[in-house]
Short mmCIF file of C-alpha atoms in Angstrom, two decimals:
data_model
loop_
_atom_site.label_atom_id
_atom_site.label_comp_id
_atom_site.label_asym_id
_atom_site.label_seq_id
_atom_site.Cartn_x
_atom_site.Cartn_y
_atom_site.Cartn_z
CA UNK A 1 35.48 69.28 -104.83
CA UNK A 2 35.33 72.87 -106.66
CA UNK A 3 38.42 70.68 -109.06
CA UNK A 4 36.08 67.88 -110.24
CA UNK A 5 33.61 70.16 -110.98
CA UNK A 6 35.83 72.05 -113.14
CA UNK A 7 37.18 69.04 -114.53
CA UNK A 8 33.98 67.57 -115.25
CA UNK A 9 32.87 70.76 -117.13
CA UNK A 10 35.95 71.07 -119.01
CA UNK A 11 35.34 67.25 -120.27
CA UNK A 12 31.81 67.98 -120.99
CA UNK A 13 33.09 71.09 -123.06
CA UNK A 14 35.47 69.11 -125.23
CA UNK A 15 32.61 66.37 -125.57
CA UNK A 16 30.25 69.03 -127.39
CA UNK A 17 33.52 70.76 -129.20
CA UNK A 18 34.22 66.84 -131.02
CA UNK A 19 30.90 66.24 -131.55
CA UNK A 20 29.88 69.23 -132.99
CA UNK A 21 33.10 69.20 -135.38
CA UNK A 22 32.21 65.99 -136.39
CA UNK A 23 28.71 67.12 -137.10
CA UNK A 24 29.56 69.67 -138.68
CA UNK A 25 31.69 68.05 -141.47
CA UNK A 26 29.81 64.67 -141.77
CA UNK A 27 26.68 66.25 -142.10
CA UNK A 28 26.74 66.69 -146.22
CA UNK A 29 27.12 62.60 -145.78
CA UNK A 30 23.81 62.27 -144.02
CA UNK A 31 21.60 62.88 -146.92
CA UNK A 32 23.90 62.73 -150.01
CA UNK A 33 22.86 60.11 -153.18
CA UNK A 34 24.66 56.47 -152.42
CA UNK A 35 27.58 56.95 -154.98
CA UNK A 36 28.24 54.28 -157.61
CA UNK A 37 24.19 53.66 -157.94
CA UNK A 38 23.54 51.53 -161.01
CA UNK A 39 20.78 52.41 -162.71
CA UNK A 40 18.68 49.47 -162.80
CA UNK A 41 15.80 51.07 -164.28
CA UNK A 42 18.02 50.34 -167.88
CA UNK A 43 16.89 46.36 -167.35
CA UNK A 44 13.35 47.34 -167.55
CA UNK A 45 13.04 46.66 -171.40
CA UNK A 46 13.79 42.79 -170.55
CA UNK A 47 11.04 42.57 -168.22
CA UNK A 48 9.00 39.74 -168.73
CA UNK A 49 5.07 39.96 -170.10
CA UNK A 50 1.95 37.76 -170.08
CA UNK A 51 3.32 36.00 -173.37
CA UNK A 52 6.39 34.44 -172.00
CA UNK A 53 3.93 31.91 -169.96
CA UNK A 54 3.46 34.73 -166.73
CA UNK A 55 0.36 36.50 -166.33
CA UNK A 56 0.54 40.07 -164.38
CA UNK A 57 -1.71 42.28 -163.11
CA UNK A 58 -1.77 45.33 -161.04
CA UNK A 59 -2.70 45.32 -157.21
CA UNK A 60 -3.51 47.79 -154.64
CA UNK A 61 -4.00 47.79 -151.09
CA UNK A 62 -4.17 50.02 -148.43
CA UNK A 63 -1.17 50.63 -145.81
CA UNK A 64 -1.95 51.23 -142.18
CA UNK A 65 -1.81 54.95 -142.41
CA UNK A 66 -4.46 54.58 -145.48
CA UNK A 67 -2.11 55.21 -148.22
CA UNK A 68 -2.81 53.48 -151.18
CA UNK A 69 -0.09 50.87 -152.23
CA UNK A 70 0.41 49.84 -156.16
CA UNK A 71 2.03 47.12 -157.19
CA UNK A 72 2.26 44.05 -159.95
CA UNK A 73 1.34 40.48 -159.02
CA UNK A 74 3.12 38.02 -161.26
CA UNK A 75 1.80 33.82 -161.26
CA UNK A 76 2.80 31.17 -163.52
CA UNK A 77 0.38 30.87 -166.40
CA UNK A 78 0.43 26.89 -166.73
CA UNK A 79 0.43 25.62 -163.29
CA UNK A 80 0.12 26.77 -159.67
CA UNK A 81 2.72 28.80 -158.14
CA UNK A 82 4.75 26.89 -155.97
CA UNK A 83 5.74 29.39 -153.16
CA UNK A 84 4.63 32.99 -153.07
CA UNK A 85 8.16 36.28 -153.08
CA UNK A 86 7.46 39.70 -151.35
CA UNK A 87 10.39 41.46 -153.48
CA UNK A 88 11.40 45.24 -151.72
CA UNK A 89 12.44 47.75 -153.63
CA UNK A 90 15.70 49.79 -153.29
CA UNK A 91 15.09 53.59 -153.17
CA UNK A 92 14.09 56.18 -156.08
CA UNK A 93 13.09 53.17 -157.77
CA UNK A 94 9.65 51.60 -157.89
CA UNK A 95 8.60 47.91 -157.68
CA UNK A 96 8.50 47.16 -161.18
CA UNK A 97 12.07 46.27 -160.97
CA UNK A 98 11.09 43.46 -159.07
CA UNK A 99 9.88 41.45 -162.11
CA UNK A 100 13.56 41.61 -163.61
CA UNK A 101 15.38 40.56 -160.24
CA UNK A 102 12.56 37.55 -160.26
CA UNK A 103 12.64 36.46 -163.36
CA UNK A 104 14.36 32.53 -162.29
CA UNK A 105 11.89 32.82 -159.70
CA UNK A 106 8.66 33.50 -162.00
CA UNK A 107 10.52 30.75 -164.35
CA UNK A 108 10.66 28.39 -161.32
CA UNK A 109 7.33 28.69 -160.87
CA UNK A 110 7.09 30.75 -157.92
CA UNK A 111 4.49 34.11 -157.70
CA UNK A 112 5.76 37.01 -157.25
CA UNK A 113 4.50 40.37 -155.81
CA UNK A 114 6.29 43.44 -156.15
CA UNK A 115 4.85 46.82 -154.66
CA UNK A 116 6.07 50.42 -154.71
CA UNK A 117 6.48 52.11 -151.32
CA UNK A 118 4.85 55.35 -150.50
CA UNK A 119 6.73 57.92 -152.19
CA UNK A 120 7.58 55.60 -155.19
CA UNK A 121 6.04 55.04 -158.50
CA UNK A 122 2.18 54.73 -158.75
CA UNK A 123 1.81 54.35 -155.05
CA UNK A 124 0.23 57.58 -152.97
CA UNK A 125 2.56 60.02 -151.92
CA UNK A 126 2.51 60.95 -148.10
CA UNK A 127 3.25 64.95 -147.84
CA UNK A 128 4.61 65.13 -144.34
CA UNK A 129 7.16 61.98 -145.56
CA UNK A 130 10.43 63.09 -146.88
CA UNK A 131 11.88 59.74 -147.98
CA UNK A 132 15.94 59.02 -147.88
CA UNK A 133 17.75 55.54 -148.64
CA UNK A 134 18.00 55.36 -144.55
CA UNK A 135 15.46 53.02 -143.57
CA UNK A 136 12.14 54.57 -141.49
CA UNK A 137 9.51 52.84 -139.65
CA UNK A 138 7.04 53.90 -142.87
CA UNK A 139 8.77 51.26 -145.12
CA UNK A 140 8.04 48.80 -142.77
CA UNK A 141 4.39 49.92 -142.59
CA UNK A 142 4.03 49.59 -146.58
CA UNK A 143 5.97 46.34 -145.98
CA UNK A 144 3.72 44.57 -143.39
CA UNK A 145 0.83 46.07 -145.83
CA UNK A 146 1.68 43.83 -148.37
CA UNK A 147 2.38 40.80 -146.35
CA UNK A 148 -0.89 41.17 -145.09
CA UNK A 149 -2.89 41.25 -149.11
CA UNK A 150 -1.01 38.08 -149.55
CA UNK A 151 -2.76 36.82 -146.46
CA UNK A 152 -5.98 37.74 -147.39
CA UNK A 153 -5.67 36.46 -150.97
CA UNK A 154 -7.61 33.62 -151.75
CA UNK A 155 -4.99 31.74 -154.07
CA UNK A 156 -1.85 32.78 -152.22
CA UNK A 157 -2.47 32.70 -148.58
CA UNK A 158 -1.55 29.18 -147.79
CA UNK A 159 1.66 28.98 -149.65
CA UNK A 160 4.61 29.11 -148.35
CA UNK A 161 5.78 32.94 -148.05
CA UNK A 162 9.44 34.20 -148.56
CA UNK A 163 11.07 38.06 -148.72
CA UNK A 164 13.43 39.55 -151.17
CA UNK A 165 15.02 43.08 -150.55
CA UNK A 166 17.68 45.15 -152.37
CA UNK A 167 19.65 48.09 -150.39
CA UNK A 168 16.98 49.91 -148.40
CA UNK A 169 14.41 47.01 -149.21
CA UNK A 170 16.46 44.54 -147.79
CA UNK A 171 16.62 46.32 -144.42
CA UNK A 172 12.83 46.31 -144.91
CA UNK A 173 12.47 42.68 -145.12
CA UNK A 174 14.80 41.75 -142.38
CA UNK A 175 13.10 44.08 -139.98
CA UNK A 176 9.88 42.93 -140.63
CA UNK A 177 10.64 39.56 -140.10
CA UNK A 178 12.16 40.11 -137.05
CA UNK A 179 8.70 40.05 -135.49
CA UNK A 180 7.24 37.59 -137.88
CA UNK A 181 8.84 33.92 -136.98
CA UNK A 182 6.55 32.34 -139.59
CA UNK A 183 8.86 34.38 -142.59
CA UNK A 184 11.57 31.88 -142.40
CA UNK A 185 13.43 32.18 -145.45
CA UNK A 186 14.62 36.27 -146.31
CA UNK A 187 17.21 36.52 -149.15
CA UNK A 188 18.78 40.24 -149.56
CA UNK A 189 21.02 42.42 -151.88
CA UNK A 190 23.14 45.43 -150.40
CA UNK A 191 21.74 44.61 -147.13
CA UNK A 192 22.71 47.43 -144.32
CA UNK A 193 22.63 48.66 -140.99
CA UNK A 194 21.80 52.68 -141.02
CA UNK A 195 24.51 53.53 -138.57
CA UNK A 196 27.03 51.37 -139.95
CA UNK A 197 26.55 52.72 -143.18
CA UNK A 198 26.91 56.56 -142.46
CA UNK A 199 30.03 55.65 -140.59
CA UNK A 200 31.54 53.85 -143.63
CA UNK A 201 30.64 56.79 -145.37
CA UNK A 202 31.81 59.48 -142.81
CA UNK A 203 35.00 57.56 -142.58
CA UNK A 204 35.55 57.84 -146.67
CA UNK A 205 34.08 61.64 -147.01
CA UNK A 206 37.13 62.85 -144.00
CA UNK A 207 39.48 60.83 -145.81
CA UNK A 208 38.80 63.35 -148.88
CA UNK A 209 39.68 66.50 -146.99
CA UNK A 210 41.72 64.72 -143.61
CA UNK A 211 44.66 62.76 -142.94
CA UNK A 212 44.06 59.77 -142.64
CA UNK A 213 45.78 59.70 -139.07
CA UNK A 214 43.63 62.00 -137.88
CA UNK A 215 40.37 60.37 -138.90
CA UNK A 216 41.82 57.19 -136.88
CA UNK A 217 42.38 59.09 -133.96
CA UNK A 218 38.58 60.17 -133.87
CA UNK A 219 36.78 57.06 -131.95
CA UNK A 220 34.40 54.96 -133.99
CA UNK A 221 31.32 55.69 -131.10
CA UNK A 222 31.84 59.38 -131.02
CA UNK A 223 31.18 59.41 -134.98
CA UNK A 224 28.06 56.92 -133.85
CA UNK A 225 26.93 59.25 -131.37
CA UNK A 226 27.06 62.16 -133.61
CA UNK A 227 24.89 60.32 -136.19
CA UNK A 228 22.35 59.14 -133.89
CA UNK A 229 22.44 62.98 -132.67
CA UNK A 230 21.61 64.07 -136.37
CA UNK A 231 19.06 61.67 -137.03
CA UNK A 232 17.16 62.52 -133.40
CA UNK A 233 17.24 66.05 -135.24
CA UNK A 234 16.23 65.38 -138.19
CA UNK A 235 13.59 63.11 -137.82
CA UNK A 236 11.18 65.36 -137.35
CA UNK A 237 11.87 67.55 -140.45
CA UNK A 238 12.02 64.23 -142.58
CA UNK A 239 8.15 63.23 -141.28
CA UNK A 240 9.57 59.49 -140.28
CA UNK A 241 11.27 57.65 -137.31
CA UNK A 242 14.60 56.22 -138.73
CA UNK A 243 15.06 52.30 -137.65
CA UNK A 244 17.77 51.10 -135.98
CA UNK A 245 18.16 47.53 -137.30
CA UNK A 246 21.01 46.42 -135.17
CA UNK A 247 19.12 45.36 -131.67
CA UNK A 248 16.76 43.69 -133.78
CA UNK A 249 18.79 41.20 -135.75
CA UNK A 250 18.82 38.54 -132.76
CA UNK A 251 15.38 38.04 -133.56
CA UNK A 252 16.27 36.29 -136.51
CA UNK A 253 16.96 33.03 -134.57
CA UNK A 254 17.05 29.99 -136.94
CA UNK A 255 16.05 31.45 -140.11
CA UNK A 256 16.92 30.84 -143.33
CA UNK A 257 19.03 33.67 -145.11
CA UNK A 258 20.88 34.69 -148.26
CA UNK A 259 22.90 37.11 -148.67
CA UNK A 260 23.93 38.41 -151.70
CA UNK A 261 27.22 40.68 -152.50
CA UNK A 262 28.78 42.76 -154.56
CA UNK A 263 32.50 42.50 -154.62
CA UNK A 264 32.47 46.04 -156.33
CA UNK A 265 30.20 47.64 -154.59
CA UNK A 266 30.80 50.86 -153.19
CA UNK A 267 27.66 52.19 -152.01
CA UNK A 268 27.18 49.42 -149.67
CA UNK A 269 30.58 47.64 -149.25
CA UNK A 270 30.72 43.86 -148.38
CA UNK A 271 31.85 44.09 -144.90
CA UNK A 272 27.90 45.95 -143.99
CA UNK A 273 26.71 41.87 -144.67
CA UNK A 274 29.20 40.22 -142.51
CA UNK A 275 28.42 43.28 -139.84
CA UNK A 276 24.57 41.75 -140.14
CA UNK A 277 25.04 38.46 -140.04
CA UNK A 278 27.53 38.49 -137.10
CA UNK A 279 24.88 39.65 -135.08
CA UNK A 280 22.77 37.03 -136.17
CA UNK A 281 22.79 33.77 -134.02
CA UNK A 282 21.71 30.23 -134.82
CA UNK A 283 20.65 30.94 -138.13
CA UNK A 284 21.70 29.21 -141.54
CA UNK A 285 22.96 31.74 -143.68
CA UNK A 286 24.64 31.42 -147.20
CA UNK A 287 26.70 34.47 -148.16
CA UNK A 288 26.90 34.31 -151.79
CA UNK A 289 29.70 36.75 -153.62
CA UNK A 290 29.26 38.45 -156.92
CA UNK A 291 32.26 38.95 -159.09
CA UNK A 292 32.10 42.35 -160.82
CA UNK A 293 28.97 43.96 -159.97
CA UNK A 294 27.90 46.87 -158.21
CA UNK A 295 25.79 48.62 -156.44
CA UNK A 296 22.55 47.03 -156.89
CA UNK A 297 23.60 45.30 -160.14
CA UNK A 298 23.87 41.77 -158.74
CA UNK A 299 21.47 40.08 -161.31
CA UNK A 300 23.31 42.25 -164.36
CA UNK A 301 26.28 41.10 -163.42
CA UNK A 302 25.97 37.27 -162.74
CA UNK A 303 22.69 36.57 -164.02
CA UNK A 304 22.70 32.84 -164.12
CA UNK A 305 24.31 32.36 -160.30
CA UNK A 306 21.97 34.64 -159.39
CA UNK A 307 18.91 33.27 -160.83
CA UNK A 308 20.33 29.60 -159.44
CA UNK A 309 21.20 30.75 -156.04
CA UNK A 310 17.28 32.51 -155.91
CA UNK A 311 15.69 29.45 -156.93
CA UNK A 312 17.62 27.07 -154.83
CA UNK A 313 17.11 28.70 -151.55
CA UNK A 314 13.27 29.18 -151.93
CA UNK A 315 12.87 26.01 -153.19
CA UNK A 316 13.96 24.92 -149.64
CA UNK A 317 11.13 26.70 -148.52
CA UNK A 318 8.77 25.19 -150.74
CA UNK A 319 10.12 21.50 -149.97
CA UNK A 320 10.35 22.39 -145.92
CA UNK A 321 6.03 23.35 -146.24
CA UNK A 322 5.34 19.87 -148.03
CA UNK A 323 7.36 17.98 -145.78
CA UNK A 324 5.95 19.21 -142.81
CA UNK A 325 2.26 19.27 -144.16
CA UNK A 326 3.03 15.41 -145.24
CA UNK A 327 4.01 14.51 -141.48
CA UNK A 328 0.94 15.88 -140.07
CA UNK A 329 -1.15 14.75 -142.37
CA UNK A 330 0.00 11.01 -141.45
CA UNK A 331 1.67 11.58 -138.07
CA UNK A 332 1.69 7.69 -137.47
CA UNK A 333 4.52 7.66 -140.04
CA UNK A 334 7.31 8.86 -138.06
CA UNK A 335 6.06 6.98 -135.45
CA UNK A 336 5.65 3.60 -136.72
CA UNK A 337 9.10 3.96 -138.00
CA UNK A 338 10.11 5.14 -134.64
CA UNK A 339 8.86 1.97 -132.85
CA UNK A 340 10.36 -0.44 -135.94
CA UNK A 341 13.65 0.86 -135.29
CA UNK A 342 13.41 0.26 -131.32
CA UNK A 343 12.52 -3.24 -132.09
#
């Protein structure tokens, strides 16, 4: 027996020798900017105003922690809004961008609130919170937060309700609905899972300084387990629990979803959508592919498909809410017809 043991320990050993060399060099990856980032805070001059026919006005409410959230609401000025859009922001910028992704949306006739998470733009800033582009369990607070002020609000709460994320906001969305079946339509940019990412990223930092060979020969779960092992670490210094979006995609039974991606994008390369939606069962999902743009620059790039693509999805929403309110306001319809056909 005295061999096993020694065996066992010697396996054990050269367990914590790969796993803290790989910790050791993919470490600078865990925190480091998301390369390529377009700067999206460049569109903000061609964000729309009250004159163009949409009236905005700032909003706060109050996250479960009792942070203060700030955000703009933007409505149609010359008719009710059709369907209400929770747009998520991508990190380091604020929710003001929102009104520029939206803008076929607000001309569609759809409201549109856009929020800044804690840490971001005129919202509070939480002191023990040091906020990354990995997604944390406080983004989905703020997020929740705002789902419920449209819930309370007099003139939105019956309409049908729909989420929009970019990057980390997308991850946002999708999470949240996960354990809110009555979101059925979700619509994301640079949509990610937090593990798959840093191992895309690992991969392409060893490739800088390794053979290529060599990174190959590493297996793809010891460079998982030695990211889960930094972010166990780390969580505490960063103030947040870091999600782990992958169990919870199966939740997203028979939505609705639209993806959108960027066939340059480097930050968050296209394969981290087909990743998510593979692990998504039963669900109708349109993956929609953006010619030239980058990182975050979907709209920039392809601004009418984009705008198109937006508006036709929701409007599904919008159409699926009038149908079934129609049917249950006259329930004999359906089945009268029912009993004419048997006949």
């Amino acid at each position: 027996m005295n061999w096993l043991f020694w065996c066992l320990l010697i396996l054990i050993g050269i367990e914590l020798i790969i796993q803290y060399c790989i910790i050791r060099a993919a470490y600078p990856v865990l925190y480091a900017p998301l390369p390529d980032r377009f700067q999206l805070a460049g569109t903000l001059n061609t964000l729309p105003d009250d004159e163009s026919g949409i009236q905005i006005e700032s909003v706060s409410f109050p996250s479960v922690d009792g942070l203060t959230l700030r955000g703009l609401l933007a409505l149609p000025a010359q008719s009710p809004p059709r369907g209400v859009i929770l747009f998520c922001h991508p990190f380091r910028l604020s929710g003001q961008i929102g009104l520029y992704q939206c803008r076929g949306l607000l001309d569609a006739g759809f409201a549109v609130l856009t929020f800044d998470f804690r840490n971001h733009g005129k919202s509070d800033q939480d002191p023990n919170y040091k906020s990354v582009h990995w997604l944390s369990e406080l983004e989905l607070y703020d997020t929740r937060a705002a789902i419920r002020y449209l819930r309370q609000h007099a003139e939105l709460k019956e309409l049908p309700l729909g989420l929009l994320g970019m990057c980390r906001g997308a991850a946002a969305a999708l999470s949240v609905a996960t354990r809110k079946p009555e979101i059925q339509y979700i619509a994301c940019e640079g949509a990610f899972i937090n593990e798959s990412l840093f191992l895309d990223h690992a991969i392409r930092w060893g490739e800088r300084f390794l053979p290529r060979l060599f990174i190959q020969l590493v297996p793809t779960w010891e460079v998982t387990r030695a990211f889960r092992i930094m972010v166990w670490f780390t969580q505490r210094r960063q103030g947040c629990r870091f999600v782990n979006l992958k169990p919870l995609l199966r939740n997203l039974e028979n939505r609705k979803l639209l993806f959108f991606v960027g066939e340059k994008d480097q930050s968050v390369v296209p394969c981290m959508s087909d990743q998510i939606i593979g692990r998504i069962h039963h669900s109708e999902t349109t993956l929609c592919s953006l010619p030239d743009a980058v990182h975050n620059a979907g709209r920039f790039a392809q601004q009418e498909l984009y705008d198109q693509r937006l508006v036709e999805f929701f409007s599904q929403m919008v159409e699926t809410q009038e149908k079934a309110a129609t049917d249950a306001a006259d329930p004999g319809v359906k089945s009268g017809s029912a009993l004419v056909s048997h006949q």
